[in-house]
JSON list of C-alpha atoms in Angstrom, two decimals:
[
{"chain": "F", "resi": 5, "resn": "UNK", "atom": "CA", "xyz": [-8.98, -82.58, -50.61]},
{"chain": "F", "resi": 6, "resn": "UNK", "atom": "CA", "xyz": [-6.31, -81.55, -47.98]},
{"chain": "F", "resi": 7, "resn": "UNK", "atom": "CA", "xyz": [-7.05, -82.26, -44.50]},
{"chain": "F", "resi": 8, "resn": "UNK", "atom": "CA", "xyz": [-8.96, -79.73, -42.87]},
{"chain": "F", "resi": 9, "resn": "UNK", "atom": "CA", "xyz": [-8.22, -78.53, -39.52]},
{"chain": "F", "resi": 10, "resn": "UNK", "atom": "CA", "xyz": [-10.14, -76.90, -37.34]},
{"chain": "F", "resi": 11, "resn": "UNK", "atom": "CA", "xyz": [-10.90, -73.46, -37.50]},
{"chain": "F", "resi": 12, "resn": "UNK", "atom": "CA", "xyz": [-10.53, -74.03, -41.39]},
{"chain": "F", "resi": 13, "resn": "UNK", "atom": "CA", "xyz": [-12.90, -71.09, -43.37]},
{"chain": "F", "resi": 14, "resn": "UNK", "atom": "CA", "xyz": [-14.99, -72.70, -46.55]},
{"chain": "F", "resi": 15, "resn": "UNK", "atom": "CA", "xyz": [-17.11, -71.37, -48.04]},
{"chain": "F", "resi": 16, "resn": "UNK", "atom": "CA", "xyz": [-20.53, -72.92, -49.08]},
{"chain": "F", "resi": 17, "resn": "UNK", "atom": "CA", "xyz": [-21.90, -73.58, -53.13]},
{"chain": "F", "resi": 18, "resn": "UNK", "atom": "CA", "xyz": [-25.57, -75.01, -53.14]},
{"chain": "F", "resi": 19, "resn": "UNK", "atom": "CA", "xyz": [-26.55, -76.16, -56.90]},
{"chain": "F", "resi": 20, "resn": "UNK", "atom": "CA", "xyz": [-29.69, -77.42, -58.57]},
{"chain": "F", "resi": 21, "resn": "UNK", "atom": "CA", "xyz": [-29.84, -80.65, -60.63]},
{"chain": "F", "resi": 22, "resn": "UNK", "atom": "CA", "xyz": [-28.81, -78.57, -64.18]},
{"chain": "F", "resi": 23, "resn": "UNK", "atom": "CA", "xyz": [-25.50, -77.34, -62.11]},
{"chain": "F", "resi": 24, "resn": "UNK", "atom": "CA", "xyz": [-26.34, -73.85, -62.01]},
{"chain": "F", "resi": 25, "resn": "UNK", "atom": "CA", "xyz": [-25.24, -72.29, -58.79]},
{"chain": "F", "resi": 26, "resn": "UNK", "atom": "CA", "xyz": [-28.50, -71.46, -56.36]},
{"chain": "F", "resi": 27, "resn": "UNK", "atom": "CA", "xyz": [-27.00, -70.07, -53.37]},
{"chain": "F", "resi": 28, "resn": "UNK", "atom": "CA", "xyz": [-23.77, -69.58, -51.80]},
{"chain": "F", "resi": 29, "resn": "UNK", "atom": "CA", "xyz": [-22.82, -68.89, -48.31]},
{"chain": "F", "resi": 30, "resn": "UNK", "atom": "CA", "xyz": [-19.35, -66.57, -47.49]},
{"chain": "F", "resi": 31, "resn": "UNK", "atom": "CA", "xyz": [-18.52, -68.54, -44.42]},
{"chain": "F", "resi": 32, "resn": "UNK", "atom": "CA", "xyz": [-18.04, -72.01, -43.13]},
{"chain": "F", "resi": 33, "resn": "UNK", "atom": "CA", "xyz": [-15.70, -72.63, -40.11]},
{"chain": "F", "resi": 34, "resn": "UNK", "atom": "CA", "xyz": [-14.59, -75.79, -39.61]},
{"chain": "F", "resi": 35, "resn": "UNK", "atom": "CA", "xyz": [-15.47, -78.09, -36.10]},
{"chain": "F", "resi": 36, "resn": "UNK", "atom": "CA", "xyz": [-14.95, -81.73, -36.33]},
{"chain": "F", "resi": 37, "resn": "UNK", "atom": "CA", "xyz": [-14.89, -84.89, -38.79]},
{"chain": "F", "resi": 38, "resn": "UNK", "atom": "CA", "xyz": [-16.28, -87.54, -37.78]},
{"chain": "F", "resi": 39, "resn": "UNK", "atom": "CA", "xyz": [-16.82, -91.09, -40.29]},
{"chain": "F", "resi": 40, "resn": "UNK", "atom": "CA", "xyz": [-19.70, -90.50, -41.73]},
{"chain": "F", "resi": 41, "resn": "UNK", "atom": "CA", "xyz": [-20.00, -86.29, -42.14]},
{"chain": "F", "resi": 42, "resn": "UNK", "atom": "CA", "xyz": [-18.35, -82.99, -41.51]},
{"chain": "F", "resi": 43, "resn": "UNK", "atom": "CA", "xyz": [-19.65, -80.43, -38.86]},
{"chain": "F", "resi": 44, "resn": "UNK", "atom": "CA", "xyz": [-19.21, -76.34, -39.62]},
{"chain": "F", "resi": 45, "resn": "UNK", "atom": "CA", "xyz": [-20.36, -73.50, -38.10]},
{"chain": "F", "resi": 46, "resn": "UNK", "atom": "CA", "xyz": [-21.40, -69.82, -38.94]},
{"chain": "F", "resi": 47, "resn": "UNK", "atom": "CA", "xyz": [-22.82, -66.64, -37.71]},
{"chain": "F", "resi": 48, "resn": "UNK", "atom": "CA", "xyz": [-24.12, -63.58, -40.04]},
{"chain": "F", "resi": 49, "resn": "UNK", "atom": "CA", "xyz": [-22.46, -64.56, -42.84]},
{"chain": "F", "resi": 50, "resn": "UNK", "atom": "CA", "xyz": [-23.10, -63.34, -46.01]},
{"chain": "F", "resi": 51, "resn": "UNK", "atom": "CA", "xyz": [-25.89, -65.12, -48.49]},
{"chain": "F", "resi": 52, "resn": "UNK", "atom": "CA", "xyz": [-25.90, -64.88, -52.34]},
{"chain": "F", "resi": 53, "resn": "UNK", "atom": "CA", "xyz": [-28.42, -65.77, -54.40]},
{"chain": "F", "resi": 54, "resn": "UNK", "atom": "CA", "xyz": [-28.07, -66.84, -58.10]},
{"chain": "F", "resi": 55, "resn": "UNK", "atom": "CA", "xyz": [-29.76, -63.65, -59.23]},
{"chain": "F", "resi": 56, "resn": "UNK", "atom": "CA", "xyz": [-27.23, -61.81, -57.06]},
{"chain": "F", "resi": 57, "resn": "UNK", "atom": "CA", "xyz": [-29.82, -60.56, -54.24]},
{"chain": "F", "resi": 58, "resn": "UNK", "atom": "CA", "xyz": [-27.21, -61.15, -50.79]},
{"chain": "F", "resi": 59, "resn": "UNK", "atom": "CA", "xyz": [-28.34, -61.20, -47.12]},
{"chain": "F", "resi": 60, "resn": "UNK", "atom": "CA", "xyz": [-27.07, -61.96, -43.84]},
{"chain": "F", "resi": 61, "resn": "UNK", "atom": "CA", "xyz": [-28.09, -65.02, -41.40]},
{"chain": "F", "resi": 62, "resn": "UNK", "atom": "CA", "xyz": [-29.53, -64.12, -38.51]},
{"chain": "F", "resi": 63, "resn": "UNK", "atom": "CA", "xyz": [-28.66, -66.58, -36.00]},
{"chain": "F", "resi": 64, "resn": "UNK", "atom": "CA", "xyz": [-25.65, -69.06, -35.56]},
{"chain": "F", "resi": 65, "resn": "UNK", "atom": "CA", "xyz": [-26.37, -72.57, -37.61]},
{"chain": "F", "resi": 66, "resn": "UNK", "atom": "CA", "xyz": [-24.47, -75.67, -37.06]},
{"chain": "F", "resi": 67, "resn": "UNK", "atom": "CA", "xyz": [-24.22, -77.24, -40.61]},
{"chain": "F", "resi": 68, "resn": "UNK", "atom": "CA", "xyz": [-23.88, -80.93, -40.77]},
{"chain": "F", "resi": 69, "resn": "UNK", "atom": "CA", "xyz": [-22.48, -82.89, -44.28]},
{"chain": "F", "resi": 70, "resn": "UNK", "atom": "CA", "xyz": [-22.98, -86.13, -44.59]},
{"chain": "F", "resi": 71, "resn": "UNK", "atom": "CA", "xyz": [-20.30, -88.28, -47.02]},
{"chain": "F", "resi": 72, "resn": "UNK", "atom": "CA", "xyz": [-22.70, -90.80, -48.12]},
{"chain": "F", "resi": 73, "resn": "UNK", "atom": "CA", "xyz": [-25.88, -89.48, -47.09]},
{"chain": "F", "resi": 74, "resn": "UNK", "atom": "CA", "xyz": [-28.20, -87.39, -49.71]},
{"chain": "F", "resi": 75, "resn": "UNK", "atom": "CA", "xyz": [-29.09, -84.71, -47.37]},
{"chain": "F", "resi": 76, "resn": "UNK", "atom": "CA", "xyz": [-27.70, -82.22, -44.80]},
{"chain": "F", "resi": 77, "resn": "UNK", "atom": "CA", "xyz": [-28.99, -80.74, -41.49]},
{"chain": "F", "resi": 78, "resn": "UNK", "atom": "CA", "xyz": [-28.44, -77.27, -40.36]},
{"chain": "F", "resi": 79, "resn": "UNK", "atom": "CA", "xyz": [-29.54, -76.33, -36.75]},
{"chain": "F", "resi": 80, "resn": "UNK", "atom": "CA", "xyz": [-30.09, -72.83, -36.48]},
{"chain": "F", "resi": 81, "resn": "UNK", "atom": "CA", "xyz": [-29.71, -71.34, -32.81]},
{"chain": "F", "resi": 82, "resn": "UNK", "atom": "CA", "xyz": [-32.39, -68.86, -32.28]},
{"chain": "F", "resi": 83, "resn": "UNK", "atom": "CA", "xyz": [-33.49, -66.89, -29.46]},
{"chain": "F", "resi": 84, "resn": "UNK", "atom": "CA", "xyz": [-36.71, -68.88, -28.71]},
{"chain": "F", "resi": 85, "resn": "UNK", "atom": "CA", "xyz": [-34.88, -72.25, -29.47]},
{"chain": "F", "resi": 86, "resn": "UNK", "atom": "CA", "xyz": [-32.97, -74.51, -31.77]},
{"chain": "F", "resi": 87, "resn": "UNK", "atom": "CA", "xyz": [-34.39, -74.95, -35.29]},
{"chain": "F", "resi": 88, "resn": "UNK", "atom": "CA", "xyz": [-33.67, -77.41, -38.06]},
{"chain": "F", "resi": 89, "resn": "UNK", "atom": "CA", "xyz": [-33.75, -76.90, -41.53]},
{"chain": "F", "resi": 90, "resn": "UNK", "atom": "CA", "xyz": [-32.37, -80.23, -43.41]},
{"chain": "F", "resi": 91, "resn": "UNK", "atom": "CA", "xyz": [-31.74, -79.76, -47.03]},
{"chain": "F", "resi": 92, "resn": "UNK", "atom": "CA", "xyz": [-32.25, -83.19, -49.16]},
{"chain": "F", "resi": 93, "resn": "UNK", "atom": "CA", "xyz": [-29.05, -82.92, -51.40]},
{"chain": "F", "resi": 94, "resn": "UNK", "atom": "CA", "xyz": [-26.56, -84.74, -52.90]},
{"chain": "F", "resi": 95, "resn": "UNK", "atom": "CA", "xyz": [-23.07, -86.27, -50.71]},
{"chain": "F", "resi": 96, "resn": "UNK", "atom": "CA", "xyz": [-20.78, -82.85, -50.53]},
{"chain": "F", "resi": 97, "resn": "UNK", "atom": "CA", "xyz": [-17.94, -82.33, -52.15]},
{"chain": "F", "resi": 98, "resn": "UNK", "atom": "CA", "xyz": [-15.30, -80.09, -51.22]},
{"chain": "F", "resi": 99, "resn": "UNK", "atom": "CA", "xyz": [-13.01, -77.97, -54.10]},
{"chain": "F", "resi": 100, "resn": "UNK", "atom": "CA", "xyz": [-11.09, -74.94, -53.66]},
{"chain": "F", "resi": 101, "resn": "UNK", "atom": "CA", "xyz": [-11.91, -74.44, -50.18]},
{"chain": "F", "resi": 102, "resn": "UNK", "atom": "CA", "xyz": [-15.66, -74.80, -51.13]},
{"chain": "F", "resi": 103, "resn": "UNK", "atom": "CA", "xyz": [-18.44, -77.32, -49.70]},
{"chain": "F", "resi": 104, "resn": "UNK", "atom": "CA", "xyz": [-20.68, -78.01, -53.11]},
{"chain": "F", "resi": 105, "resn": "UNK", "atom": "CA", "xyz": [-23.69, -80.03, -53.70]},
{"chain": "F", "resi": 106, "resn": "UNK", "atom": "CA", "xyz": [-27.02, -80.07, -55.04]},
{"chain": "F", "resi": 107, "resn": "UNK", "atom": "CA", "xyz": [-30.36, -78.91, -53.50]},
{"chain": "F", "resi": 108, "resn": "UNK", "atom": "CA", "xyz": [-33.19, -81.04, -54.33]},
{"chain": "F", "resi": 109, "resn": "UNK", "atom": "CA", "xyz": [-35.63, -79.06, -53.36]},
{"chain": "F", "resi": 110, "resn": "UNK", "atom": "CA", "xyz": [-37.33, -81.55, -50.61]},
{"chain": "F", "resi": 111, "resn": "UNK", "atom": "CA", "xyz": [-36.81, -79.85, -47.14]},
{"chain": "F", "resi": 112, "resn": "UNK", "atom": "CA", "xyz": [-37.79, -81.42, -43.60]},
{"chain": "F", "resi": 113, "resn": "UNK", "atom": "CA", "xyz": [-38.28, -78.04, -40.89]},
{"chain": "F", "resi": 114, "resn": "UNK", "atom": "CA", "xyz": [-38.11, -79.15, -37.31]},
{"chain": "F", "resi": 115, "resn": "UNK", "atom": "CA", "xyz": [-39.55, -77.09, -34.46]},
{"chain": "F", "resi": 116, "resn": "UNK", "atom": "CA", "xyz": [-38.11, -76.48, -31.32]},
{"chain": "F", "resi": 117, "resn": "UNK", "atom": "CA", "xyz": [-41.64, -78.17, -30.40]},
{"chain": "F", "resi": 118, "resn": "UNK", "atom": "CA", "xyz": [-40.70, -81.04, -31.84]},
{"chain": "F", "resi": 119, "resn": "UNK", "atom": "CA", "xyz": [-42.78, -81.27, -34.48]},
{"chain": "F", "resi": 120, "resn": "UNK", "atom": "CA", "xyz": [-41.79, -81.03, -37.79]},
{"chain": "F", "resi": 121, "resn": "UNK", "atom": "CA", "xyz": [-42.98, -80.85, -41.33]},
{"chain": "F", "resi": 122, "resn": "UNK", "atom": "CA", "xyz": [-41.70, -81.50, -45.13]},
{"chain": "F", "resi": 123, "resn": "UNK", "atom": "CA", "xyz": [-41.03, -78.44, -47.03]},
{"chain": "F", "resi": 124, "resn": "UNK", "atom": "CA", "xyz": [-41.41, -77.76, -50.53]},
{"chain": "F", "resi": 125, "resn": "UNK", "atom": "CA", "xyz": [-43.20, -80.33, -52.22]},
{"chain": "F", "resi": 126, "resn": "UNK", "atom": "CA", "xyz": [-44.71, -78.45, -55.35]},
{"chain": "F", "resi": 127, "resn": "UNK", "atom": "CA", "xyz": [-41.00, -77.02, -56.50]},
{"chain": "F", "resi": 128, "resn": "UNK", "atom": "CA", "xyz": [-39.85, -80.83, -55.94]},
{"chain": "F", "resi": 129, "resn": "UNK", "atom": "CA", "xyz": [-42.60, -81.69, -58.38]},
{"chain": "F", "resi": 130, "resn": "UNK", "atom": "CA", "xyz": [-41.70, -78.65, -61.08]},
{"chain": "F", "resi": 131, "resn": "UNK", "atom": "CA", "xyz": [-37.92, -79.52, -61.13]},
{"chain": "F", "resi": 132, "resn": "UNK", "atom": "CA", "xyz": [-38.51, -83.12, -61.34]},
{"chain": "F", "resi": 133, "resn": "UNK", "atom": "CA", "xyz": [-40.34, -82.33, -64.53]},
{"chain": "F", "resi": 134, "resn": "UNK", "atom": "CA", "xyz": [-38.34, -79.72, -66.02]},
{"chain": "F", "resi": 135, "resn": "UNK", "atom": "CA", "xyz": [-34.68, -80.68, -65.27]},
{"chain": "F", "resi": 136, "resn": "UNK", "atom": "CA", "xyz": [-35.63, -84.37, -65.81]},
{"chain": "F", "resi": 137, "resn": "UNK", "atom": "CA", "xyz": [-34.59, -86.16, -62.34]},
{"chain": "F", "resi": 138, "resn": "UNK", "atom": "CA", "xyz": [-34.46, -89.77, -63.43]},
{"chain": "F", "resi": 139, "resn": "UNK", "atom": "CA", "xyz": [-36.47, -92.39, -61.77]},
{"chain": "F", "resi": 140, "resn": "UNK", "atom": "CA", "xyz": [-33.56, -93.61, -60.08]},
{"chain": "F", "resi": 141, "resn": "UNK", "atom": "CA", "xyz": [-32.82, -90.13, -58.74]},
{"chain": "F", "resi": 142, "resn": "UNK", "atom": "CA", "xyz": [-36.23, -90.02, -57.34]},
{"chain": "F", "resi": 143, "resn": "UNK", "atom": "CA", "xyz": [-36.14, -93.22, -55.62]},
{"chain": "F", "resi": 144, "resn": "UNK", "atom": "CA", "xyz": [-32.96, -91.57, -53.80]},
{"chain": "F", "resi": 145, "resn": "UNK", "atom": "CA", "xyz": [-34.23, -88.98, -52.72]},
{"chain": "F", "resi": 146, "resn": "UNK", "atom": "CA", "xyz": [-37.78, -90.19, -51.81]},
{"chain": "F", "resi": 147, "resn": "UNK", "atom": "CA", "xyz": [-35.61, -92.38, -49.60]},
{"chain": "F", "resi": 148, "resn": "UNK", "atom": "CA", "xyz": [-33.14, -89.67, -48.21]},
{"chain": "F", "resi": 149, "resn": "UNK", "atom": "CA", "xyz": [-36.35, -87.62, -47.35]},
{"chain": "F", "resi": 150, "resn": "UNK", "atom": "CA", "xyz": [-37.22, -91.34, -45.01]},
{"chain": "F", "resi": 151, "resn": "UNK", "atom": "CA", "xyz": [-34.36, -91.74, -43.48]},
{"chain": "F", "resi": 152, "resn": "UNK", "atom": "CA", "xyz": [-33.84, -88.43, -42.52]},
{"chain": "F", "resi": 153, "resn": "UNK", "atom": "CA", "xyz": [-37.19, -88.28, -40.92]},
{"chain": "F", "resi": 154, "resn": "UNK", "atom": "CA", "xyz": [-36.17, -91.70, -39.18]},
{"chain": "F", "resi": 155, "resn": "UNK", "atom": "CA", "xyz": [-33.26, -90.03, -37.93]},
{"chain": "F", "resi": 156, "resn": "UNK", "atom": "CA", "xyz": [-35.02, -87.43, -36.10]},
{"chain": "F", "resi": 157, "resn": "UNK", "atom": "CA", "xyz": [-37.40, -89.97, -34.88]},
{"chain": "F", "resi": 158, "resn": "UNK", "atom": "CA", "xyz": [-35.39, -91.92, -33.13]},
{"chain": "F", "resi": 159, "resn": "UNK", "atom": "CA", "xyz": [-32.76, -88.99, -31.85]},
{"chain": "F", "resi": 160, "resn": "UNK", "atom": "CA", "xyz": [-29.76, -88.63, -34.10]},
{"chain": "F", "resi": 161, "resn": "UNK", "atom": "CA", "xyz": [-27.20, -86.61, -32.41]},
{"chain": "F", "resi": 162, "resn": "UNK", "atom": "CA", "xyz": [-27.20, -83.93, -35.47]},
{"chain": "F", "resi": 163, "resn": "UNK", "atom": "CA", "xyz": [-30.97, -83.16, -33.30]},
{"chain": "F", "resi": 164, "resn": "UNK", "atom": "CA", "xyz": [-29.46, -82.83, -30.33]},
{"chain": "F", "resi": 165, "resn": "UNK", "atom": "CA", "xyz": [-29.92, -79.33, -28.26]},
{"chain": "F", "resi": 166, "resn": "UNK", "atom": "CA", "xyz": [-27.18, -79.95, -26.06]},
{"chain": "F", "resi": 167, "resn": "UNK", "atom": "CA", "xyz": [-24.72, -81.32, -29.10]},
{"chain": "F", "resi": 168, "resn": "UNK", "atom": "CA", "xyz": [-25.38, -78.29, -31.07]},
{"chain": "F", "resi": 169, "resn": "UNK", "atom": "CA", "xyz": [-24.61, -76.29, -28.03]},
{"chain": "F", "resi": 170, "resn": "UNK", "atom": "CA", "xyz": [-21.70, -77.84, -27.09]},
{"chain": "F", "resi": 171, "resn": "UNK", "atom": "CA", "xyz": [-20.58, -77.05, -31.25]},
{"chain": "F", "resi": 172, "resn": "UNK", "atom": "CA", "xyz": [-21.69, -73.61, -30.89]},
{"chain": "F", "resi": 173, "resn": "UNK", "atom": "CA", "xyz": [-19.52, -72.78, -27.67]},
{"chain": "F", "resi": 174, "resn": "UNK", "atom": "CA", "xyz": [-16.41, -74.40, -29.96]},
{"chain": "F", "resi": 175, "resn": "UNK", "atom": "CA", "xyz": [-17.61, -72.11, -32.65]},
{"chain": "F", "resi": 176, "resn": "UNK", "atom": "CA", "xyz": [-17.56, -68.68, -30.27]},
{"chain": "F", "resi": 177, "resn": "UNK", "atom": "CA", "xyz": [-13.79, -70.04, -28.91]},
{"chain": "F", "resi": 178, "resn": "UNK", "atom": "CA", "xyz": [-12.35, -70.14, -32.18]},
{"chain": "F", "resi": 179, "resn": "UNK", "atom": "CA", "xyz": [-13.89, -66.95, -33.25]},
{"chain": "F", "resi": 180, "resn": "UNK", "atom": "CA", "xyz": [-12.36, -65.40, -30.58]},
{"chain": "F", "resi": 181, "resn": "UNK", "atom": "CA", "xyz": [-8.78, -66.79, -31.26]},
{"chain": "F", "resi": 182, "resn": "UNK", "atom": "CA", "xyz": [-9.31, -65.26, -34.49]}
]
């Protein structure tokens, strides 16, 4: 992987566990690296589903991708708040100019409220069964779904209103430059 540098545009590749494609997003612009994950940021961009239905986001999101972590966080910047919608997915990888990893169905949704809830559960079940997640597998992402939840228990900066803000006026800066 080259170095990215700011401003960089990815695009996103979200897979399921037998590596068919699930979703793909058009645009990922690039913010910061720090150790432990990558931070992106988009705004309408373009959605594709596998069976080739598209769509457009509706609100800015500030994507978060952790290195070593099995999930991802996504704050979405809506009009009556900031929402999270966390993904529990493999580390990312990054080929061709494309962020890829796999969706494992598990989802935490936090509420500008604060309260949150796990997302999900039945489809984890059903693709557990049919594509075969090991034990092992399970056990990882049982414990992703944990720590995650941890995270946003005890205030991880990825859950922070005035971080994702900060991102978001970055994002608008560089938009404009472009």
């Amino acid at each position: 992987m080259n170095k990215l540098i700011m401003g960089d545009k990815l695009q996103i590749q979200c897979y399921k566990h037998n590596g068919h494609i699930h979703r793909a997003w058009d645009e990922a612009i690039f913010l910061e690296e720090q150790k432990d994950y990558l931070v992106f940021a988009n705004n309408k961009t373009i959605v594709t589903k596998a069976e080739g239905i598209t769509w457009k986001t509706k609100e800015p999101a500030i994507m978060y991708f952790f290195k070593d972590k099995w999930f991802n966080i996504i704050a979405q910047l809506k009009k009556d708040g900031i929402y999270y919608y966390c993904n529990i997915a493999s580390p990312f990888i990054i080929e061709e100019n494309t962020i890829k990893y796999i969706d494992y169905d598990l989802d935490l949704r936090v509420f500008p409220t604060g309260q949150y809830k796990v997302l999900d559960r039945m489809e984890y079940n059903y693709h557990k069964k049919i594509m075969n997640y090991s034990d092992d597998l399970d056990i990882v992402i049982r414990s992703a779904l944990n720590e995650l939840i941890k995270d946003y228990e005890k205030g991880s900066l990825m859950f922070s209103n005035e971080n994702n803000n900060c991102y978001y006026d970055l994002y608008k800066s560089l938009k404009k430059k472009d």
